[in-house]
Amino acid sequence: MTNDAMSQDGTTRTLADGGSLPLVGLGVWQVPDGRACVDAVRWALDAGYRHIDTAQAYGNETSVGKALRESGLDRAEVFITTKFHPGGSDPVRAAEQSLRRLGTDYVDLYLVHWPQGGPTRAWPGMERAAELGYTRSIGVSNFDVAELAEVTAIADRPPTVNQVSFSPVTFRRELWEACERAGVVLEAYSPLGTGRLLGDQTVKAIADETGWTPAQVLLRWAVQKRIPVIPKSVHRERIEQNLRIFDIELSDEAMARLDALDRTHGTAKAQERKWW
Ligand code: A2P
C-alpha cells in the first residue's frame, strides 16, 4: 500500500508502514493536566474522534489515558500519538514512562518532538522503541527538508510522519512537497493558527459564503489536501464542530484564495525561529 492510500470513507491516511492515521485528531497542547484535559478527550471520543495527539512536553498524558479508559472504547480503536522530549537522552526509557502515564501497552505513533542535538541523535532509540513494541509507527516533528533527509539517510526504519505548524498562512509548500516525495505524511499542528486565523478576512468571507464556521473552513482546506490536522479545543461544541468537515467541500477557487494567504513564501523550513 502506498502512503497515498486513503481509507474507503476518506477519513484516514495510510502511513508508509501500513498504519492508519485518522485525518482529524484532538490536539491537547496547552491543555492543563486534570479535569480540563480529561473532559476534552472524553468529549472528542464521544463525538467520534479516534485520534488524540499528546506529548511528554505537554505534561498531560495521564489525563489522556484516564479519558481513554473512561470512554470504554477498546484501545485498538483509538490512534494515540505522543512525542519524545528531546531534552532527554533515551527515547526508550521515555517511552516506557509515557506508557505508564497513559496506562496503555503501546502508542500508535511516537515522534521526536524537535531536532534538538541534531536530527539523527534520537533516531536509533526511536527505532528501538518500535522494535520493543512500544509504538506502532515512528516519526518526527518540526524537521525541515534537510533534517528529514539526514534522518532518512541513516534510518533502518524511516520516519512516517513529520508534524509541523501548517495552515494557509504557514503553508510551507516546499516542505510539504518534499515530505510527499519521501513518502512521509506531513501532519498539521496549529491548523487554526492557534486561533489567530479564525478572524482572518478571507477565511471569514469563505465561511460566510459557505455557511460553515471559520474553523471548519481552515480544517477543510488541509483535509482537502489530505493533510491530517490536530485542532485543539477545550469546548465541547467546538470539538464536535471541528470533526464535521467530511461532508463539505471547498471550491477550487476558495482553495486558491486560502493558498494565497501563505506568508512563508512556500518555505522548506519547519520553523522561522528554532527554540532549541
Ligand atoms: P478553545 O480551546 O478555548 O476552544 P490551534 O488548533 O490552531 O492551535 O487553535 C486552537 C485555538 O483555537 C484554541 O484557542 C481554541 O480555543 C480555538 N478553537 C478551536 N476550535 C475552535 C472553533 N471551532 N471555534 C472557535 N475557536 C476554536
JSON list of N, CA and C in Angstrom, two decimals, residues 225-255:
[
{"chain": "A", "resi": 225, "resn": "LYS", "atom": "N", "xyz": [-6.48, 18.66, 1.13]},
{"chain": "A", "resi": 225, "resn": "LYS", "atom": "CA", "xyz": [-5.14, 18.33, 0.60]},
{"chain": "A", "resi": 225, "resn": "LYS", "atom": "C", "xyz": [-4.65, 17.01, 1.18]},
{"chain": "A", "resi": 226, "resn": "ARG", "atom": "N", "xyz": [-5.51, 16.31, 1.89]},
{"chain": "A", "resi": 226, "resn": "ARG", "atom": "CA", "xyz": [-5.19, 15.02, 2.52]},
{"chain": "A", "resi": 226, "resn": "ARG", "atom": "C", "xyz": [-4.12, 15.17, 3.61]},
{"chain": "A", "resi": 227, "resn": "ILE", "atom": "N", "xyz": [-4.13, 16.32, 4.26]},
{"chain": "A", "resi": 227, "resn": "ILE", "atom": "CA", "xyz": [-3.18, 16.59, 5.34]},
{"chain": "A", "resi": 227, "resn": "ILE", "atom": "C", "xyz": [-3.90, 16.41, 6.68]},
{"chain": "A", "resi": 228, "resn": "PRO", "atom": "N", "xyz": [-3.41, 15.50, 7.53]},
{"chain": "A", "resi": 228, "resn": "PRO", "atom": "CA", "xyz": [-4.05, 15.33, 8.85]},
{"chain": "A", "resi": 228, "resn": "PRO", "atom": "C", "xyz": [-3.89, 16.58, 9.71]},
{"chain": "A", "resi": 229, "resn": "VAL", "atom": "N", "xyz": [-4.91, 16.87, 10.52]},
{"chain": "A", "resi": 229, "resn": "VAL", "atom": "CA", "xyz": [-4.94, 18.07, 11.36]},
{"chain": "A", "resi": 229, "resn": "VAL", "atom": "C", "xyz": [-5.23, 17.67, 12.80]},
{"chain": "A", "resi": 230, "resn": "ILE", "atom": "N", "xyz": [-4.68, 18.45, 13.74]},
{"chain": "A", "resi": 230, "resn": "ILE", "atom": "CA", "xyz": [-4.95, 18.16, 15.16]},
{"chain": "A", "resi": 230, "resn": "ILE", "atom": "C", "xyz": [-5.37, 19.45, 15.89]},
{"chain": "A", "resi": 231, "resn": "PRO", "atom": "N", "xyz": [-6.56, 19.99, 15.53]},
{"chain": "A", "resi": 231, "resn": "PRO", "atom": "CA", "xyz": [-7.02, 21.21, 16.21]},
{"chain": "A", "resi": 231, "resn": "PRO", "atom": "C", "xyz": [-7.19, 20.97, 17.71]},
{"chain": "A", "resi": 232, "resn": "LYS", "atom": "N", "xyz": [-6.84, 22.01, 18.47]},
{"chain": "A", "resi": 232, "resn": "LYS", "atom": "CA", "xyz": [-7.01, 21.95, 19.93]},
{"chain": "A", "resi": 232, "resn": "LYS", "atom": "C", "xyz": [-8.24, 22.73, 20.33]},
{"chain": "A", "resi": 233, "resn": "SER", "atom": "N", "xyz": [-9.06, 22.16, 21.19]},
{"chain": "A", "resi": 233, "resn": "SER", "atom": "CA", "xyz": [-10.12, 22.93, 21.84]},
{"chain": "A", "resi": 233, "resn": "SER", "atom": "C", "xyz": [-10.48, 22.27, 23.16]},
{"chain": "A", "resi": 234, "resn": "VAL", "atom": "N", "xyz": [-10.92, 23.11, 24.11]},
{"chain": "A", "resi": 234, "resn": "VAL", "atom": "CA", "xyz": [-11.41, 22.57, 25.37]},
{"chain": "A", "resi": 234, "resn": "VAL", "atom": "C", "xyz": [-12.91, 22.79, 25.50]},
{"chain": "A", "resi": 235, "resn": "HIS", "atom": "N", "xyz": [-13.56, 23.19, 24.37]},
{"chain": "A", "resi": 235, "resn": "HIS", "atom": "CA", "xyz": [-15.00, 23.41, 24.40]},
{"chain": "A", "resi": 235, "resn": "HIS", "atom": "C", "xyz": [-15.72, 22.32, 23.60]},
{"chain": "A", "resi": 236, "resn": "ARG", "atom": "N", "xyz": [-16.71, 21.72, 24.23]},
{"chain": "A", "resi": 236, "resn": "ARG", "atom": "CA", "xyz": [-17.36, 20.57, 23.63]},
{"chain": "A", "resi": 236, "resn": "ARG", "atom": "C", "xyz": [-17.94, 20.86, 22.24]},
{"chain": "A", "resi": 237, "resn": "GLU", "atom": "N", "xyz": [-18.65, 21.99, 22.12]},
{"chain": "A", "resi": 237, "resn": "GLU", "atom": "CA", "xyz": [-19.28, 22.28, 20.82]},
{"chain": "A", "resi": 237, "resn": "GLU", "atom": "C", "xyz": [-18.24, 22.49, 19.72]},
{"chain": "A", "resi": 238, "resn": "ARG", "atom": "N", "xyz": [-17.14, 23.13, 20.09]},
{"chain": "A", "resi": 238, "resn": "ARG", "atom": "CA", "xyz": [-16.08, 23.36, 19.09]},
{"chain": "A", "resi": 238, "resn": "ARG", "atom": "C", "xyz": [-15.42, 22.04, 18.70]},
{"chain": "A", "resi": 239, "resn": "ILE", "atom": "N", "xyz": [-15.20, 21.19, 19.69]},
{"chain": "A", "resi": 239, "resn": "ILE", "atom": "CA", "xyz": [-14.59, 19.88, 19.42]},
{"chain": "A", "resi": 239, "resn": "ILE", "atom": "C", "xyz": [-15.48, 19.12, 18.43]},
{"chain": "A", "resi": 240, "resn": "GLU", "atom": "N", "xyz": [-16.77, 19.15, 18.67]},
{"chain": "A", "resi": 240, "resn": "GLU", "atom": "CA", "xyz": [-17.71, 18.44, 17.79]},
{"chain": "A", "resi": 240, "resn": "GLU", "atom": "C", "xyz": [-17.71, 19.07, 16.38]},
{"chain": "A", "resi": 241, "resn": "GLN", "atom": "N", "xyz": [-17.75, 20.40, 16.38]},
{"chain": "A", "resi": 241, "resn": "GLN", "atom": "CA", "xyz": [-17.79, 21.13, 15.10]},
{"chain": "A", "resi": 241, "resn": "GLN", "atom": "C", "xyz": [-16.55, 20.82, 14.25]},
{"chain": "A", "resi": 242, "resn": "ASN", "atom": "N", "xyz": [-15.40, 20.72, 14.90]},
{"chain": "A", "resi": 242, "resn": "ASN", "atom": "CA", "xyz": [-14.14, 20.56, 14.15]},
{"chain": "A", "resi": 242, "resn": "ASN", "atom": "C", "xyz": [-14.04, 19.20, 13.45]},
{"chain": "A", "resi": 243, "resn": "LEU", "atom": "N", "xyz": [-14.88, 18.26, 13.84]},
{"chain": "A", "resi": 243, "resn": "LEU", "atom": "CA", "xyz": [-14.88, 16.95, 13.16]},
{"chain": "A", "resi": 243, "resn": "LEU", "atom": "C", "xyz": [-15.86, 16.92, 11.99]},
{"chain": "A", "resi": 244, "resn": "ARG", "atom": "N", "xyz": [-16.77, 17.91, 11.95]},
{"chain": "A", "resi": 244, "resn": "ARG", "atom": "CA", "xyz": [-17.81, 17.88, 10.91]},
{"chain": "A", "resi": 244, "resn": "ARG", "atom": "C", "xyz": [-17.31, 18.58, 9.64]},
{"chain": "A", "resi": 245, "resn": "ILE", "atom": "N", "xyz": [-16.30, 17.98, 9.02]},
{"chain": "A", "resi": 245, "resn": "ILE", "atom": "CA", "xyz": [-15.73, 18.59, 7.81]},
{"chain": "A", "resi": 245, "resn": "ILE", "atom": "C", "xyz": [-15.61, 17.59, 6.67]},
{"chain": "A", "resi": 246, "resn": "PHE", "atom": "N", "xyz": [-16.24, 16.44, 6.84]},
{"chain": "A", "resi": 246, "resn": "PHE", "atom": "CA", "xyz": [-16.09, 15.41, 5.81]},
{"chain": "A", "resi": 246, "resn": "PHE", "atom": "C", "xyz": [-17.22, 15.41, 4.79]},
{"chain": "A", "resi": 247, "resn": "ASP", "atom": "N", "xyz": [-18.30, 16.12, 5.09]},
{"chain": "A", "resi": 247, "resn": "ASP", "atom": "CA", "xyz": [-19.38, 16.17, 4.10]},
{"chain": "A", "resi": 247, "resn": "ASP", "atom": "C", "xyz": [-19.48, 17.55, 3.47]},
{"chain": "A", "resi": 248, "resn": "ILE", "atom": "N", "xyz": [-18.37, 18.31, 3.55]},
{"chain": "A", "resi": 248, "resn": "ILE", "atom": "CA", "xyz": [-18.34, 19.63, 2.91]},
{"chain": "A", "resi": 248, "resn": "ILE", "atom": "C", "xyz": [-17.15, 19.67, 1.96]},
{"chain": "A", "resi": 249, "resn": "GLU", "atom": "N", "xyz": [-17.22, 20.53, 0.96]},
{"chain": "A", "resi": 249, "resn": "GLU", "atom": "CA", "xyz": [-16.10, 20.61, 0.02]},
{"chain": "A", "resi": 249, "resn": "GLU", "atom": "C", "xyz": [-15.89, 22.07, -0.39]},
{"chain": "A", "resi": 250, "resn": "LEU", "atom": "N", "xyz": [-14.63, 22.50, -0.37]},
{"chain": "A", "resi": 250, "resn": "LEU", "atom": "CA", "xyz": [-14.30, 23.86, -0.81]},
{"chain": "A", "resi": 250, "resn": "LEU", "atom": "C", "xyz": [-14.09, 23.85, -2.32]},
{"chain": "A", "resi": 251, "resn": "SER", "atom": "N", "xyz": [-14.55, 24.90, -2.98]},
{"chain": "A", "resi": 251, "resn": "SER", "atom": "CA", "xyz": [-14.34, 25.00, -4.44]},
{"chain": "A", "resi": 251, "resn": "SER", "atom": "C", "xyz": [-12.85, 25.23, -4.71]},
{"chain": "A", "resi": 252, "resn": "ASP", "atom": "N", "xyz": [-12.43, 24.97, -5.94]},
{"chain": "A", "resi": 252, "resn": "ASP", "atom": "CA", "xyz": [-11.04, 25.22, -6.32]},
{"chain": "A", "resi": 252, "resn": "ASP", "atom": "C", "xyz": [-10.70, 26.70, -6.10]},
{"chain": "A", "resi": 253, "resn": "GLU", "atom": "N", "xyz": [-11.67, 27.55, -6.36]},
{"chain": "A", "resi": 253, "resn": "GLU", "atom": "CA", "xyz": [-11.44, 28.99, -6.23]},
{"chain": "A", "resi": 253, "resn": "GLU", "atom": "C", "xyz": [-11.22, 29.36, -4.75]},
{"chain": "A", "resi": 254, "resn": "ALA", "atom": "N", "xyz": [-12.02, 28.78, -3.86]},
{"chain": "A", "resi": 254, "resn": "ALA", "atom": "CA", "xyz": [-11.85, 29.06, -2.42]},
{"chain": "A", "resi": 254, "resn": "ALA", "atom": "C", "xyz": [-10.51, 28.49, -1.93]},
{"chain": "A", "resi": 255, "resn": "MET", "atom": "N", "xyz": [-10.15, 27.29, -2.41]},
{"chain": "A", "resi": 255, "resn": "MET", "atom": "CA", "xyz": [-8.85, 26.71, -2.03]},
{"chain": "A", "resi": 255, "resn": "MET", "atom": "C", "xyz": [-7.71, 27.64, -2.45]}
]
